[in-house]
Coordinates of C-alpha atoms in Angstrom, one line a residue:
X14 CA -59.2 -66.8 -1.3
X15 CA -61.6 -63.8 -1.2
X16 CA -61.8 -60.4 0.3
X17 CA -64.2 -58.9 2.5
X18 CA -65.5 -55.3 1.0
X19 CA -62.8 -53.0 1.8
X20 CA -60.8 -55.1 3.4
X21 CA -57.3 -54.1 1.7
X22 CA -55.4 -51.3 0.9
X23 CA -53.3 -51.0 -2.4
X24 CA -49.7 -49.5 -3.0
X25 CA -48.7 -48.7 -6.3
X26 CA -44.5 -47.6 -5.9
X27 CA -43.5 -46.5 -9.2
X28 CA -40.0 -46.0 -8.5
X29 CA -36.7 -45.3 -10.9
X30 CA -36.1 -49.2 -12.1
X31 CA -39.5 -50.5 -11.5
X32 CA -43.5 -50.4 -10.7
X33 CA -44.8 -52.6 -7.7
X34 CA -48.1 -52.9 -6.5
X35 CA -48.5 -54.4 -3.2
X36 CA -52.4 -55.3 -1.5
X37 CA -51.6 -54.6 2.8
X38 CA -54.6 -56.0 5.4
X39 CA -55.6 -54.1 8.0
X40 CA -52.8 -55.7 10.8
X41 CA -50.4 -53.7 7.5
X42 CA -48.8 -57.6 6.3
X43 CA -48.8 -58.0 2.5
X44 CA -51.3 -60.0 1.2
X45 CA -49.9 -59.7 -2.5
X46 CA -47.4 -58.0 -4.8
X47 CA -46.0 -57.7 -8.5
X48 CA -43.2 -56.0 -9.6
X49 CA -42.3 -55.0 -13.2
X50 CA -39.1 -53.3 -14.3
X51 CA -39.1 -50.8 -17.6
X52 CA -36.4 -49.4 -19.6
X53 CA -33.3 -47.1 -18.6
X54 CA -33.3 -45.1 -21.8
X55 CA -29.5 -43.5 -22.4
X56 CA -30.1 -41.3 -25.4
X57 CA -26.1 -39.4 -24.3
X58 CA -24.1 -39.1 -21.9
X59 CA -25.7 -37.6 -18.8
X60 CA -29.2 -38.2 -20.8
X61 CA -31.6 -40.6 -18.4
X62 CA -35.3 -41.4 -19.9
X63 CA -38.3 -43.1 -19.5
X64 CA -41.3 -44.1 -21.3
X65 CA -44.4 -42.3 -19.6
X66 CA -46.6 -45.2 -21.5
X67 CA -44.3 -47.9 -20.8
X68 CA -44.1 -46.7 -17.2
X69 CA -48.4 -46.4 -17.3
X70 CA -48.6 -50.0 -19.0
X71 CA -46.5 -51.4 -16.1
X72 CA -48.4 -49.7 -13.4
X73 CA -51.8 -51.1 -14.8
X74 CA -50.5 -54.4 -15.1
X75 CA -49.1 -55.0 -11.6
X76 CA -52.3 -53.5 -10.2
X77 CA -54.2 -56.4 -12.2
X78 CA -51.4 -59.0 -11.6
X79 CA -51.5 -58.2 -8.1
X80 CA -55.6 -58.0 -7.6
X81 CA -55.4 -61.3 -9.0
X82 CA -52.8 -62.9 -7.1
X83 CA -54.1 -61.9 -4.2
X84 CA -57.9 -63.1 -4.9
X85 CA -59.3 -59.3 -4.5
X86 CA -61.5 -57.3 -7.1
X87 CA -62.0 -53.6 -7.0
X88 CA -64.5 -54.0 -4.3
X89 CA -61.6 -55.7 -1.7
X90 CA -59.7 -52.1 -1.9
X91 CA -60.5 -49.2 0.6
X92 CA -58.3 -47.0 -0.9
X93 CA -55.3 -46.7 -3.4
X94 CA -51.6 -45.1 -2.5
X95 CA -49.1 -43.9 -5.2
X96 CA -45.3 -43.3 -4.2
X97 CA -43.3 -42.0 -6.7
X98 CA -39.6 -41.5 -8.2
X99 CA -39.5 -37.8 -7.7
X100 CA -38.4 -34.9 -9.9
X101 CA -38.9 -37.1 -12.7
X102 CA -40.6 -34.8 -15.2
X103 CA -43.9 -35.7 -17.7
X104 CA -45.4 -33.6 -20.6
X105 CA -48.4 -34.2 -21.8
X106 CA -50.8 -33.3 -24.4
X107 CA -54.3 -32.6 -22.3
X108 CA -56.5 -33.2 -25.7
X109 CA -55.0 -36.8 -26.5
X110 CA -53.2 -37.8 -23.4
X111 CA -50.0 -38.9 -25.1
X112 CA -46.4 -37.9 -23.9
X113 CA -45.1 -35.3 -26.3
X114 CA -41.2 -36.3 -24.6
X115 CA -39.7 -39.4 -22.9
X116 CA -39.8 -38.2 -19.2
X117 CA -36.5 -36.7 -18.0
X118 CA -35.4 -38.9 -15.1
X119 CA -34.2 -37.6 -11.9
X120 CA -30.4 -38.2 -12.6
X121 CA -30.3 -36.8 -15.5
X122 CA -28.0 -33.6 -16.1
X123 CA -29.2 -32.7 -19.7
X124 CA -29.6 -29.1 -17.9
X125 CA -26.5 -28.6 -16.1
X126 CA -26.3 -25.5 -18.7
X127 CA -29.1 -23.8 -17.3
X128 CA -27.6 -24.2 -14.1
X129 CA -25.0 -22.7 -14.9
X130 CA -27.0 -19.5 -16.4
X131 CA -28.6 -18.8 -13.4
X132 CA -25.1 -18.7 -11.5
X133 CA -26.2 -18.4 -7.8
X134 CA -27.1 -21.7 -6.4
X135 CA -28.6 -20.3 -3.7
X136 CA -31.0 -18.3 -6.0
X137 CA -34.4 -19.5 -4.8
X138 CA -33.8 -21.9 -1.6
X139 CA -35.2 -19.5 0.7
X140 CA -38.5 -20.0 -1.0
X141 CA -38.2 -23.4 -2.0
X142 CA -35.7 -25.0 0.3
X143 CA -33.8 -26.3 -2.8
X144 CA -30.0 -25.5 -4.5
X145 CA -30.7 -25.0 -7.9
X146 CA -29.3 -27.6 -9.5
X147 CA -29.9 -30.6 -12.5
X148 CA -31.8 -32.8 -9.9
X149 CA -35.0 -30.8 -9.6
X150 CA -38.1 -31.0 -12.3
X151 CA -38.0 -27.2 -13.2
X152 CA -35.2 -26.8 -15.2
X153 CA -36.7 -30.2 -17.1
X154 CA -39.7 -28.8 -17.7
X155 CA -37.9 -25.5 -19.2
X156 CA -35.9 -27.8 -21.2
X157 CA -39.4 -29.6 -23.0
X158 CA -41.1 -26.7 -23.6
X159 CA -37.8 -25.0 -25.2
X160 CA -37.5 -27.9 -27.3
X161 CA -40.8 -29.6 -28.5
X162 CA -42.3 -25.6 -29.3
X163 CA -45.8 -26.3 -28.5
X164 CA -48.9 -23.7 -26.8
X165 CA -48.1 -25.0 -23.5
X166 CA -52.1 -24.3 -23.3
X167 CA -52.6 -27.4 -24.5
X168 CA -50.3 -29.0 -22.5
X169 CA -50.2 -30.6 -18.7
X170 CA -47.0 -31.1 -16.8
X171 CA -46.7 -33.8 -13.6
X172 CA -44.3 -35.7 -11.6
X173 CA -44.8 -39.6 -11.8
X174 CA -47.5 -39.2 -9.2
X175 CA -49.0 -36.8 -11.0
X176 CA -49.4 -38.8 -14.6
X177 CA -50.2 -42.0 -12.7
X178 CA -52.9 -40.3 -11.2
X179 CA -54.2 -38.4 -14.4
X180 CA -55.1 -41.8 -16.2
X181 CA -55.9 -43.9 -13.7
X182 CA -58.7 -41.7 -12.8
X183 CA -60.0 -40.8 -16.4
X184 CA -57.3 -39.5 -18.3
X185 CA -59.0 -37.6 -21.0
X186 CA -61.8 -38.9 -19.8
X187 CA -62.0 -36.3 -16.5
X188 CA -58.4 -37.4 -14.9
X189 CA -57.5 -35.6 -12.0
X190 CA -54.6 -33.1 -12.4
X191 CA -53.0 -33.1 -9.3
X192 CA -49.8 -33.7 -6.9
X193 CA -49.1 -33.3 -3.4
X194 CA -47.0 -30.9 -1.7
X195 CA -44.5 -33.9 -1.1
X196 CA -43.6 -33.9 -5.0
X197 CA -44.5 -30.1 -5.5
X198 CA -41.9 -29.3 -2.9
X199 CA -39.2 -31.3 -5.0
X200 CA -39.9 -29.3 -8.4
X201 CA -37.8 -25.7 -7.2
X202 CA -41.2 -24.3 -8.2
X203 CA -43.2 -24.0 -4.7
X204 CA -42.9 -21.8 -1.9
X205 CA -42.3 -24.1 0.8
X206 CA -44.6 -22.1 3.4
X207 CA -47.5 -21.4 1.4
X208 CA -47.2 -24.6 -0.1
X209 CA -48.2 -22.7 -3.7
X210 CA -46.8 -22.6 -6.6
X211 CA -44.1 -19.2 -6.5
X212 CA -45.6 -16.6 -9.4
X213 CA -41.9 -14.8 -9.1
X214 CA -39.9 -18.0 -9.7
X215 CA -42.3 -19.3 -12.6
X216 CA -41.8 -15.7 -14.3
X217 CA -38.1 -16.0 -13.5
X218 CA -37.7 -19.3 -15.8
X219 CA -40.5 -18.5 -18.0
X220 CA -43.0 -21.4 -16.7
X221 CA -46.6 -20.9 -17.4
X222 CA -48.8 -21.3 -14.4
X223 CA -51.2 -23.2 -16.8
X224 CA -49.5 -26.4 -17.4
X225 CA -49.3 -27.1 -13.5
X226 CA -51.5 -29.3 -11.8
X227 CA -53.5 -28.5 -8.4
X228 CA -51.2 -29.2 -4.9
X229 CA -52.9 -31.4 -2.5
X230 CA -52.6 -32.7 0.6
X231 CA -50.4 -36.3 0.5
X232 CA -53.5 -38.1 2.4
X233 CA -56.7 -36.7 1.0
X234 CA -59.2 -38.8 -1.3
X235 CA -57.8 -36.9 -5.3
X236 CA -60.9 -39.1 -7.3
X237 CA -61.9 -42.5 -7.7
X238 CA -59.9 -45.1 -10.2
X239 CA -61.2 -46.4 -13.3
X240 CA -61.1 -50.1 -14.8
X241 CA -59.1 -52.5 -12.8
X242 CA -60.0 -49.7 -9.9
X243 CA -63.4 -49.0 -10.7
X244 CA -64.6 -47.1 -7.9
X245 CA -61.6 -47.5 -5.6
X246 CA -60.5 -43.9 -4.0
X247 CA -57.0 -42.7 -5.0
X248 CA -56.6 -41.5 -1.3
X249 CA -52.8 -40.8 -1.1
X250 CA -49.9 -39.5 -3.1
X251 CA -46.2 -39.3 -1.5
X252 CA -42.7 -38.9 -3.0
X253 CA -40.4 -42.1 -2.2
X254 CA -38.6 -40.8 0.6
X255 CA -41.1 -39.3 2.1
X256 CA -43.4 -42.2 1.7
X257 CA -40.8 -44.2 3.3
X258 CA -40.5 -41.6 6.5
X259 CA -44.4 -42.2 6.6
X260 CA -43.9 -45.9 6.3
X261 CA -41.1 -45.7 9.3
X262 CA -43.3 -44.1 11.5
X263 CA -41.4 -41.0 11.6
X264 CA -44.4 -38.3 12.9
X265 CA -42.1 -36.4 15.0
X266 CA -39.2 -33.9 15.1
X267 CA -36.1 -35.5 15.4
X268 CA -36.8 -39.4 13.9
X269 CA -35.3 -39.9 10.9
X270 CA -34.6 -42.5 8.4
X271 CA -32.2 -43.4 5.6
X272 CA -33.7 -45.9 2.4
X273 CA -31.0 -47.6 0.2
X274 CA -31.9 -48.3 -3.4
X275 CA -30.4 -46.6 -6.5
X276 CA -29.2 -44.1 -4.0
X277 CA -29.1 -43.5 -0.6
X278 CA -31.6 -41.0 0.9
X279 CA -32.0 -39.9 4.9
X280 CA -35.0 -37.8 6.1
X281 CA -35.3 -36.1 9.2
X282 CA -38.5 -34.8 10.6
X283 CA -38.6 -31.0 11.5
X284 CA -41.9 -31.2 12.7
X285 CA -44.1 -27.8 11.5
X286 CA -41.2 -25.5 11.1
X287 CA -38.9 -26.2 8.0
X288 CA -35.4 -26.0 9.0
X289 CA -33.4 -23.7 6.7
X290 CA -29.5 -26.0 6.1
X291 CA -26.8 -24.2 5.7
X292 CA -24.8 -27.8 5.3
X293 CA -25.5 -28.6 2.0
X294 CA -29.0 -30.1 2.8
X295 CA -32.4 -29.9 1.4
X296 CA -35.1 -28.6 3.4
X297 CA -38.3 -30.8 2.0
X298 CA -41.9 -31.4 2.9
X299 CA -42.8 -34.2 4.8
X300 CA -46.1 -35.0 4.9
X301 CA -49.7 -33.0 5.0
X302 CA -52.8 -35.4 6.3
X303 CA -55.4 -33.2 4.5
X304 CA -56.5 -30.5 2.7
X305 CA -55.2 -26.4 3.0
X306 CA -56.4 -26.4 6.9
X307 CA -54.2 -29.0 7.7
X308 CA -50.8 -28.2 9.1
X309 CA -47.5 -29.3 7.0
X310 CA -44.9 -31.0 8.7
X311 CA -41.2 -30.7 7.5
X312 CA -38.1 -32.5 7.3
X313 CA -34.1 -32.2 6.2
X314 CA -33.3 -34.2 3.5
X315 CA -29.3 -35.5 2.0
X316 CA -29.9 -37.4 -0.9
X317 CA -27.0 -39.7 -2.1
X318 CA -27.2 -40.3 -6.2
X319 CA -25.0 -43.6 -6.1
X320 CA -25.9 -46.5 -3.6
X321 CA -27.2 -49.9 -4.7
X322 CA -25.9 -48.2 -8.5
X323 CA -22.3 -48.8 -7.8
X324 CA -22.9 -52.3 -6.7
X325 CA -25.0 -52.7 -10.2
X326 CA -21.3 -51.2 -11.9
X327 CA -19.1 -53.8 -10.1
X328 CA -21.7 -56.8 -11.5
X329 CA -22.4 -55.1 -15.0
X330 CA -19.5 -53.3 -16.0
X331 CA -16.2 -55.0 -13.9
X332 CA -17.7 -58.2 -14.0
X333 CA -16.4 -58.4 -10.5
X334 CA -19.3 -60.1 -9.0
X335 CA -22.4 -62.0 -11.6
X336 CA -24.8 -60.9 -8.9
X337 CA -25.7 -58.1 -6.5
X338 CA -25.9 -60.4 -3.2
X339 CA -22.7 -61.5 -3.9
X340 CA -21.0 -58.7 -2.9
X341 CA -21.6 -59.3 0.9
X342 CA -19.6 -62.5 0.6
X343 CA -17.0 -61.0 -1.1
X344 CA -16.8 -58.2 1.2
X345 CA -16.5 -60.2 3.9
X346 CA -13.4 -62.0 2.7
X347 CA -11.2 -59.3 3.5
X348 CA -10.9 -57.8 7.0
X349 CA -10.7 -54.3 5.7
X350 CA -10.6 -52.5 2.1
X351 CA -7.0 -52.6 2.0
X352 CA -7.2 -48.7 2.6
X353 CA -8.6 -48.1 -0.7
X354 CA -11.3 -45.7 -1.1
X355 CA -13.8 -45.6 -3.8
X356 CA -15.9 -42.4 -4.7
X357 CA -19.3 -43.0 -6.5
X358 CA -19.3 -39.5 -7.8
X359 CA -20.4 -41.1 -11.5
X360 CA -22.9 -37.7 -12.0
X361 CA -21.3 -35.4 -10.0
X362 CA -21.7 -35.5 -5.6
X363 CA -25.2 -34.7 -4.5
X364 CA -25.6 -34.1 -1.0
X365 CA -24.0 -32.1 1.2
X366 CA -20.9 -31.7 -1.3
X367 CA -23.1 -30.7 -4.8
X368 CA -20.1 -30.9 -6.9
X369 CA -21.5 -31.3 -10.4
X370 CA -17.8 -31.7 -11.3
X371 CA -16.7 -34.3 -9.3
X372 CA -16.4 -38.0 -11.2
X373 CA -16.2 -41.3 -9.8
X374 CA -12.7 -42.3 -8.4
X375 CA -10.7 -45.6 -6.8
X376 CA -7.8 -44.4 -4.5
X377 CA -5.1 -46.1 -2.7
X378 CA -4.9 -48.8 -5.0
X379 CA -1.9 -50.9 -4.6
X380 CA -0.3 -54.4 -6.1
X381 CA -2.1 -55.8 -3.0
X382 CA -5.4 -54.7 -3.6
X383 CA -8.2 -57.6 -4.7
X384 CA -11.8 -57.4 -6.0
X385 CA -12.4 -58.3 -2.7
X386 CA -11.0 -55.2 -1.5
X387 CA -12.8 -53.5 -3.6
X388 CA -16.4 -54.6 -3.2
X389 CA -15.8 -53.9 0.3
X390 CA -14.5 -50.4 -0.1
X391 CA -18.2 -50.0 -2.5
X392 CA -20.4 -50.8 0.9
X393 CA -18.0 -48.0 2.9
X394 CA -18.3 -45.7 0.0
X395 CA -22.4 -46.0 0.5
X396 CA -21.8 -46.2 4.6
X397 CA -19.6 -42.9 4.6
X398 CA -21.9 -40.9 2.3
X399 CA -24.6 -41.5 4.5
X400 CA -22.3 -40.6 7.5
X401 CA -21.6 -37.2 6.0
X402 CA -25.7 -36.9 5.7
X403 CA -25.7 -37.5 9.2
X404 CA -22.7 -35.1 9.9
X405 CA -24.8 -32.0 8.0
X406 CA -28.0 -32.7 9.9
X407 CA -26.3 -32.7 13.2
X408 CA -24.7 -29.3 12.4
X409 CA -27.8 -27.6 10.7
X410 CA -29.8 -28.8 14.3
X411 CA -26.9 -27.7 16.4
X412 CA -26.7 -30.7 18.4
X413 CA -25.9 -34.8 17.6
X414 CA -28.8 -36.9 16.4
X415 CA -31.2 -39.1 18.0
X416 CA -29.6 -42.4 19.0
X417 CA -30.7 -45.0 16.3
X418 CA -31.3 -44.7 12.4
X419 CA -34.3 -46.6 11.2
X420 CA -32.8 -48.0 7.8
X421 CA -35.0 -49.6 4.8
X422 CA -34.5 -50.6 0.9
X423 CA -33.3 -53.2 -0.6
X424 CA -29.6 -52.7 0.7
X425 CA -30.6 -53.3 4.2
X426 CA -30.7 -57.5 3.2
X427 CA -27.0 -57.0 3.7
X428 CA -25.7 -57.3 6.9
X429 CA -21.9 -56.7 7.0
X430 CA -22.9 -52.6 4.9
X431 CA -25.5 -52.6 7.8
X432 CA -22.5 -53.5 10.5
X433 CA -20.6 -50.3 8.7
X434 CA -23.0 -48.0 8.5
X435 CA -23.5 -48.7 12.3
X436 CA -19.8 -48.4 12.7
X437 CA -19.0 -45.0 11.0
X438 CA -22.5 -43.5 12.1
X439 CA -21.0 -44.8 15.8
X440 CA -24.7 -44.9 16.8
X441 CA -27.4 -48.1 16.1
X442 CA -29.0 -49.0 12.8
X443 CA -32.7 -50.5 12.8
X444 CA -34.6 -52.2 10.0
X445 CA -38.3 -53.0 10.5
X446 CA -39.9 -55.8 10.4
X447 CA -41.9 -54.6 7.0
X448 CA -38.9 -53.6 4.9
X449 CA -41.4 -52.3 2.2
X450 CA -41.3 -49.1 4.1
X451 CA -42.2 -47.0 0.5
X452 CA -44.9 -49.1 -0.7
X453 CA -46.4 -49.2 3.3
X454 CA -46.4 -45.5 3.8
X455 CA -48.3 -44.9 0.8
X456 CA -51.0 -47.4 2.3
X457 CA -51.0 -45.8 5.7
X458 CA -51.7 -42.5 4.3
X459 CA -54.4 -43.8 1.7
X460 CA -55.8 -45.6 4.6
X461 CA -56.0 -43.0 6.4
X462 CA -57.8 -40.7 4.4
X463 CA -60.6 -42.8 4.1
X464 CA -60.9 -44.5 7.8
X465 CA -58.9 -48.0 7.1
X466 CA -56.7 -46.3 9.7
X467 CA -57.7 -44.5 12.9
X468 CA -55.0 -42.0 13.3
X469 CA -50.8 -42.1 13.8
X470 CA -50.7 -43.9 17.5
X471 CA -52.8 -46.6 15.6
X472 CA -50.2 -47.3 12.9
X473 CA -47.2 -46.9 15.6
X474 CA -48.4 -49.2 17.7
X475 CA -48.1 -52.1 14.2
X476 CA -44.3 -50.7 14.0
X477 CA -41.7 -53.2 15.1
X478 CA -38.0 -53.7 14.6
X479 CA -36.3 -57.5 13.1
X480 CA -33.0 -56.5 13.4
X481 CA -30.4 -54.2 14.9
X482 CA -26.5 -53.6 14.6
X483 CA -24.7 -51.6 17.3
X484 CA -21.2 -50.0 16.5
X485 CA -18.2 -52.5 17.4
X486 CA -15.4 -49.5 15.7
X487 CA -13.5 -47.2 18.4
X488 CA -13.7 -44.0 18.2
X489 CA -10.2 -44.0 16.3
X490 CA -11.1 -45.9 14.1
X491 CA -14.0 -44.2 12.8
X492 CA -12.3 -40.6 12.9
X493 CA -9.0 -42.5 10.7
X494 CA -12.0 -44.3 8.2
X495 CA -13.7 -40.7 7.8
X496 CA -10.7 -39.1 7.0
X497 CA -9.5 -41.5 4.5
X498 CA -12.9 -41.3 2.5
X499 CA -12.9 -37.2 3.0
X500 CA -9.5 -37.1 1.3
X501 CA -11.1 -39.8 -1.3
X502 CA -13.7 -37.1 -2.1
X503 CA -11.5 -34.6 -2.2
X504 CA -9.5 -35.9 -5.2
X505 CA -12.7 -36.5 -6.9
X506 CA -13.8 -32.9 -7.4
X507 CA -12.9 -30.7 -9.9
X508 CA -12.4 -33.3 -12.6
X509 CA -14.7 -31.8 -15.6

C-alpha cells in the first residue's frame, strides 16, 4: 500500500522504557507503529540512566521500521511530532555531537543533596510553578557540569525533545537547538509568565545562559528532518503529559485527564491563567499553538512516581504474578484486599505529599492475607494516589471537579483498577477510543502547524469514548477505603 503526498502524520513518543513511532491518517486512526525498548541503567542506588545514543538509535529505527510498515516514504508525512519523557536531562558536546554523560532520568535522586542546600522548597515556585525538588532537570544539569568540568561554551543542554530534535534535523550539521515551553516549564529554570528562561534563578544555581536551547511554541514548524525524514517538517514538540491532555482533547479550563504508565500523572487545564497550588501541586504549561504572539494556556499538574512500576515489582521482584496482565485476574479473586494497604513510596511520595523520605510499605498484613490480596491492594494503591491528585486540585480551584476523568496509558486495558479508580474518585472514568492519547497529541499539534488539521473543533469533533465505569462504592465506603490508605501513607514517611 502507498501514500498519497502528505497524506500522514508521524508521532515519535520517546518515553521512559521505550521509543514508538506511530504514522495517523487524516480521520487520526493509526496506519502503523514500532516500538523499541532501551536500557534502565542503575549505576547506585537512586542513580537512573540512559543512553542518549541508544535512545537516538531507537528513535531512528522505529521511524524507518514504521515508514516501512506502513508503505510511506518521507514524501507520505505532512509533518513530524515528538513527545517526550520530561526532565530527563542531555549534555552535549556542540562540536562532535556526542553525550559527554548518560542522561539523568526523571526518577532519579542523585541530587537530593542539592535539595537539601537550597532548604526552602518553595524557593522559586512563584516563578516557575515548581517545588524544588530531585524531579526537575536543573539541579541535573548542575550536577553534569559540576562533575564532567568542561567550558560549558562548548556545550548544549536539552530535554529528550530537545536532543531528538537536534539530530534529526542536522545535528552538527545545522540541528535546531530548541524546546517548547511544555518541557522548558518542567526544567525549574523558566518563568512561567514570560515563558523565558529566569536570568535570577540561572545565577542562583550557577547555570550559564549559553548551554540552553531557544523556547518555542509546542505547535510551530522547529526545521525540516534529515535522512529517513528528508524534508518532512518537525512541526510539534510536547512533554508526555501534556501531549496526552492535547491528545484527550482537553482545550479548556476545567477538563482534565490522568495517563497511567510508569506512573500516574493527572492534568488539569487552567485555561490562560496558571493557577498557583498551595496543595502540593504543580502548576505547568499546557500547550502554546505558535510562536511568542500566541497565548499560553495552563494547567495543574499531580504527578504519581509509582503506577504501572509497582505492578512490574510484584512480576520481577515477588515473583507474584509472570506477567503484568495477570494481575487483573488475580485481583479479582478476592472481594477486597483483605484491609491491607500498600504504599509505592519506593523513591520517596511525589505529588501532593513530596516526602523524599517516605519508602515503600505493606500494612495490615495478617496470617490471612494472599498474593491475591495483595495485587489487589497494588491497583488501590495506584487508584488512591490518583484520588489524592484529585482531592488537591479540587481544593487549589475551590470547588469539586468536573464530572468524568478522561483516563489513558497502558493501565487503562485493566478494567477492575478502572472500576476503582471510578469508585474512590466517586465520579466516572472515560477511556477513548484512541488509547495512544501521547503519541496522538503530538500528531494533532504537528498537524496543525502545518494545515493537516484545521483548528481544535476539527480534532474534537474525531474524539470519542469506548468505554466508561461509573462508581458502584457508597459514600462509606469510599471515606473508610481513603482513610485506610491515608494512615498507610502516614507510616510511610519519615523512614530515611
Amino acid at each position: 500500500m502507498t501514500h498519497a503526498a502528505r497524506s500522514l502524520v508521524a508521532a515519535i513518543d520517546q518515553g521512559t522504557t521505550s521509543s514508538r513511532c506511530l504514522l495517523f491518517d487524516h480521520d487520526g486512526r493509526v496506519v502503523a507503529s514500532h516500538q523499541l525498548e532501551h536500557r534502565q541503567i542503575t549505576p547506585r542506588p537512586g542513580w537512573v540512566e540512559h543512553d542518549p545514543d541508544e535512545i537516538l538509535e531507537r528513535v531512528r529505527a522505529c521511524v524507518r521500521i514504521a515508514m516501512r510498515e506502513g508503505g510511506a516514504d518521507a514524501s507520505a508525512l505532512a509533518a513530524v511530532g515528538i513527545s517526550n519523557q520530561r526532565e530527563t536531562t542531555v549534555v552535549w558536546d556542540r562540536r562532535t555531537g556526542r553525550p559527554v554523560h548518560p542522561a539523568i532520568v526523571w526518577q532519579d535522586t542523585r541530587t537530593a543533596d542539592a535539595v537539601a542546600r537550597i532548604g526552602d522548597i518553595d524557593r522559586f515556585r512563584a516563578t516557575t510553578g515548581l517545588p524544588v525538588s530531585t524531579y526537575s532537570s536543573a539541579l541535573k544539569l548542575r550536577w553534569i557540569l559540576d562533575t564532567i568540568e568542561r567550558d560549558p561554551v562548548e556545550l548544549a543542554f536539552g530535554t529528550v525533545d530537545t536532543w531528538v530534535l537536534w539530530n534529526l534535523t542536522g545535528g552538527v550539521d545545522g540541528g535546531v537547538h530548541a524546546t517548547d515551553v511544555t518541557n522548558a516549564s518542567r526544567t525549574m529554570l523558566m518563568d512561567l509568565a514570560t515563558c523565558d528562561w529566569d536570568g535570577v534563578i540561572l545565577e542562583a544555581l550557577g547555570i550559564p545562559r549559553s548551554v540552553l536551547p531557544e523556547i518555542r511554541g509546542s505547535s510551530e514548524v522547529y526545521g525540516t528532518g534529515r535522512d529517513d525524514l528528508a524534508g518532512v517538517p518537525i512541526a510539534a514538540m510536547l512533554g508526555d503529559q501534556h501531549a496526552a491532555l492535547f491528545g484527550q482533547t482537553c482545550f479548556e479550563a476545567g477538563e482534565s485527564k490522568c495517563t497511567y504508565g510508569t506512573g500516574a500523572f493527572m492534568l488539569m487545564h487552567t485555561g490562560i491563567t496558571p493557577v498557583a497550588s498551595t496543595h502540593g501541586l504543580i502548576t505547568t504549561v499546557a500547550a502554546r499553538l505558535g510562536g511568542p504572539e500566541t497565548p499560553t494556556t495552563y494547567a495543574l499538574e499531580g504527578s504519581v512516581a509509582v503506577a504501572g512500576a509497582l505492578v512490574q515489582w510484584l512480576r520481577d521482584d515477588l515473583g507474584i504474578i509472570d506477567s503484568a496482565e495477570k494481575v487483573e485476574a488475580l485481583a479479582r479473586s478476592v472481594p477486597d484486599s483483605g484491609d491491607i494497604v500498600i504504599v509505592p513510596a519506593f523513591s520517596g511520595l511525589f505529588a501532593p505529599h513530596w516526602r523524599p523520605d517516605a519508602r515503600g510499605i505493606i500494612a495490615g498484613l495478617t496470617r490471612y492475607t494472599t498474593k491475591a490480596h495483595i495485587a489487589r491492594a497494588a491497583l488501590e494503591a495506584t487508584a488512591c494516589q490518583v484520588a489524592d491528585l484529585a482531592a488537591a486540585m479540587a481544593a487549589d480551584l475551590g470547588a469539586p471537579l468536573p464530572g468524568e476523568l478522561r483516563v489513558d496509558g497502558g493501565m487503562t486495558r485493566n478494567g477492575l483498577l478502572m472500576q476503582i479508580q471510578a469508585d474512590i474518585l466517586g465520579s466516572a472514568v472515560v477511556v477513548p477510543e484512541m488509547a495512544e492519547t501521547t503519541a496522538l497529541g503530538a500528531a494533532y499539534a504537528a498537524g496543525l502547524a502545518v494545515g493537516f488539521w484545521q483548528d481544535l473543533d476539527e480534532l474534537r469533533s474525531m474524539s470519542s469514548a469506548t468505554r466508561r465505569w461509573e462508581p458502584q462504592m457508597s459514600e462509606p465506603e469510599r471515606a473508610d477505603a481513603l482513610g485506610r490508605w491515608h494512615k498507610g501513607v502516614e507510616r510511610s514517611l519519615g523512614w530515611v
